[in-house]
mmCIF file of C-alpha atoms in Angstrom:
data_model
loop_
_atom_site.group_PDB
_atom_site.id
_atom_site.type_symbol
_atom_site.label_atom_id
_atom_site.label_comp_id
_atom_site.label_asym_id
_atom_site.label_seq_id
_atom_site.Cartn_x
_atom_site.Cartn_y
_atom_site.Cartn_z
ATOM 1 C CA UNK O 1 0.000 0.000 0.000
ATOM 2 C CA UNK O 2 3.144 2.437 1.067
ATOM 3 C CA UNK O 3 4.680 1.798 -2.440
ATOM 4 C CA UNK O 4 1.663 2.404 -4.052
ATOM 5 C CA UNK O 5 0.620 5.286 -2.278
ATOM 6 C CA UNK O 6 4.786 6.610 -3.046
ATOM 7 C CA UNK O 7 4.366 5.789 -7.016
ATOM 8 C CA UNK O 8 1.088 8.169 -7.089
ATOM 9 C CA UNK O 9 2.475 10.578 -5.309
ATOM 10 C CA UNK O 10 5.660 10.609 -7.749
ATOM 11 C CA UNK O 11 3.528 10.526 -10.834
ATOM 12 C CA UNK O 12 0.954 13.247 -10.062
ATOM 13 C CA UNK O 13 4.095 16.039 -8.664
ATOM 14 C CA UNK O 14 6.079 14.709 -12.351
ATOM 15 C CA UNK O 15 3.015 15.536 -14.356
ATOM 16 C CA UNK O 16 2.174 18.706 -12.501
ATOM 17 C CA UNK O 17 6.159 19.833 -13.107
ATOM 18 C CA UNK O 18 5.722 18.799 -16.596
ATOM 19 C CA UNK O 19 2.412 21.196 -16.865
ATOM 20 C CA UNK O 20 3.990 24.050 -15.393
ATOM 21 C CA UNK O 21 7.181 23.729 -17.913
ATOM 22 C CA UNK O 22 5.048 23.792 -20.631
ATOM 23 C CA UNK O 23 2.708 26.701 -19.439
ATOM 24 C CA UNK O 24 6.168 28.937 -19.468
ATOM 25 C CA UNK O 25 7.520 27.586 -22.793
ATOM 26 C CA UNK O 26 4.300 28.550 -24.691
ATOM 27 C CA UNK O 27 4.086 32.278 -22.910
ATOM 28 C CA UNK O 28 7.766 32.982 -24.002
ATOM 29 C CA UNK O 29 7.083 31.843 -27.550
ATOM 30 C CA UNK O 30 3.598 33.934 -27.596
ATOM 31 C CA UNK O 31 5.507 37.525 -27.125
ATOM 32 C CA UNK O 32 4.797 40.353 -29.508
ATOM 33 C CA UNK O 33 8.313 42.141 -28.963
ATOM 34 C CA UNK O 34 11.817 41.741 -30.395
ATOM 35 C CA UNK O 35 15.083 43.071 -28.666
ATOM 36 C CA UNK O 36 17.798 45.455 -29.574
ATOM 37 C CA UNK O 37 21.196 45.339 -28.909
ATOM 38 C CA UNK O 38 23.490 48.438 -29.244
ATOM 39 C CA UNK O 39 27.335 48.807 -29.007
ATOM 40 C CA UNK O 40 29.548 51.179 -30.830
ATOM 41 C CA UNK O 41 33.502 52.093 -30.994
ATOM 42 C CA UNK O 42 34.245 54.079 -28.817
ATOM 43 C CA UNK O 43 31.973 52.816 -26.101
ATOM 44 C CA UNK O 44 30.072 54.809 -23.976
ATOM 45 C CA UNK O 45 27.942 56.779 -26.598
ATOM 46 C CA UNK O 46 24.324 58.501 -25.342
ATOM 47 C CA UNK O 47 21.251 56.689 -26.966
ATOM 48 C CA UNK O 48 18.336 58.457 -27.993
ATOM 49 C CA UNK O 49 15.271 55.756 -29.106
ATOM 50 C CA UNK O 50 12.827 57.852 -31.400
ATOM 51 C CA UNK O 51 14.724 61.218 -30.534
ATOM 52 C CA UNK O 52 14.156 60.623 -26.856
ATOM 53 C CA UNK O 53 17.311 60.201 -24.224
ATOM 54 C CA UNK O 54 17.265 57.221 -22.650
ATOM 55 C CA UNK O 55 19.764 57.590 -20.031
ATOM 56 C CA UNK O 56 21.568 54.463 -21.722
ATOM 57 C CA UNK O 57 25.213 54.262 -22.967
ATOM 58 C CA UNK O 58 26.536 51.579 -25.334
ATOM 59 C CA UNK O 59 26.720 48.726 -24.763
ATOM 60 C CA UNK O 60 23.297 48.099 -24.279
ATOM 61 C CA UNK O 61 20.467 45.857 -24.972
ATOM 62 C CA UNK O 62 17.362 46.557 -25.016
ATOM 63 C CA UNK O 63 14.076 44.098 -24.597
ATOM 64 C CA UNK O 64 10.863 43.699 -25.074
ATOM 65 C CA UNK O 65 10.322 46.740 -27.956
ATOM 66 C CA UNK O 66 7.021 46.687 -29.615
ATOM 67 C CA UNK O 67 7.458 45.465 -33.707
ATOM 68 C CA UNK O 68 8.212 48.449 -35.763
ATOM 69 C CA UNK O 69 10.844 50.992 -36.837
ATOM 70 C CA UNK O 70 13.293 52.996 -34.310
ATOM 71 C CA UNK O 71 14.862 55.906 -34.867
ATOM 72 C CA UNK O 72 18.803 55.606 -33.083
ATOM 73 C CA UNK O 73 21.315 58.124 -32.286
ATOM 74 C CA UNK O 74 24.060 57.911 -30.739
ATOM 75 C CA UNK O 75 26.051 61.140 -29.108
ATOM 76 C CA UNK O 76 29.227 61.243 -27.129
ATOM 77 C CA UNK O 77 31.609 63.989 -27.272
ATOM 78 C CA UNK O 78 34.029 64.908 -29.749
ATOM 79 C CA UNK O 79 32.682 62.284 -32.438
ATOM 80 C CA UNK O 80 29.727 63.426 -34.755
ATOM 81 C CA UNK O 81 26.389 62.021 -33.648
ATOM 82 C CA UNK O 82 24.950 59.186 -35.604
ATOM 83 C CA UNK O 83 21.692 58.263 -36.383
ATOM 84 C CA UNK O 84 20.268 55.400 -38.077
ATOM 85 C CA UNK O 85 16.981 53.434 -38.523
ATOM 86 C CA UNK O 86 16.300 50.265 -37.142
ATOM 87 C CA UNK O 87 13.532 47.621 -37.891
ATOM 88 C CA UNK O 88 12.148 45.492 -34.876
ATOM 89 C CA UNK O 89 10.441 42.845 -35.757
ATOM 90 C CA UNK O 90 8.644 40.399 -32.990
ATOM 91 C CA UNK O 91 10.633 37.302 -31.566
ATOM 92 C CA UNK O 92 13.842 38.341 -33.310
ATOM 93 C CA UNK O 93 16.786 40.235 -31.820
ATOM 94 C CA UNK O 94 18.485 42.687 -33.659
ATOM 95 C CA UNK O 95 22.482 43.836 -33.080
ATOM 96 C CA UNK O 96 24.024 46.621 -34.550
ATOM 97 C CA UNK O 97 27.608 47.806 -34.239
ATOM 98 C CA UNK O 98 28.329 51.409 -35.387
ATOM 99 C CA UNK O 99 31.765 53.312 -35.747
ATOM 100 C CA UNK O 100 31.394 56.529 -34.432
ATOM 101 C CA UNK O 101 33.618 59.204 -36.774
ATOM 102 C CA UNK O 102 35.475 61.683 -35.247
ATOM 103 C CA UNK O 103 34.480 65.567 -35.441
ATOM 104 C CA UNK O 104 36.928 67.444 -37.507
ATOM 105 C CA UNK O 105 38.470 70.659 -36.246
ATOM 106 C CA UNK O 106 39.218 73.616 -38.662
#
């Protein structure tokens, strides 16, 4: 009767595990986001997301961005800012890499 009672017990708390595993794999695959991860040479560069500061320097990664296109500029001192146009699309992560170009003095 003990080993039976054991053997339930086992089989109902593996099945319950094996519910809740599932239940967490299918939420992750069901987001409507993508990521974005920034770095640039020199490091340490300002980013702006659609012309807004977001008190981030690279390297940086961003998560969970709704599908669509980003405007990114990047700003640190004594190199000209850059700004580019990124496309997010949902459950894919993006990296970019930008050289920033030094400002020339006349």
């Amino acid at each position: 009767m003990k080993k039976v009672f054991l053997t339930a017990v086992f089989v109902i708390s593996f099945f319950l595990i094996s519910c809740r595993e599932d239940i967490v794999e299918f939420a992750e695959i069901q987001k409507d986001s993508g990521s974005l991860f920034l770095s640039s040479y020199p490091q340490g560069a300002v980013i702006f997301l659609k012309d807004t500061q977001t008190n981030f320097k690279t390297p940086e990664e961003f998560d969970e961005l709704e599908p669509g296109e980003y405007i990114i500029t990047l700003k640190l001192d004594g190199y000209s800012d850059t700004t580019i146009v990124v496309n997010v699309e949902s459950g894919k992560r993006n990296f970019l890499s930008i050289f920033l170009n030094k400002k020339i003095k006349f």
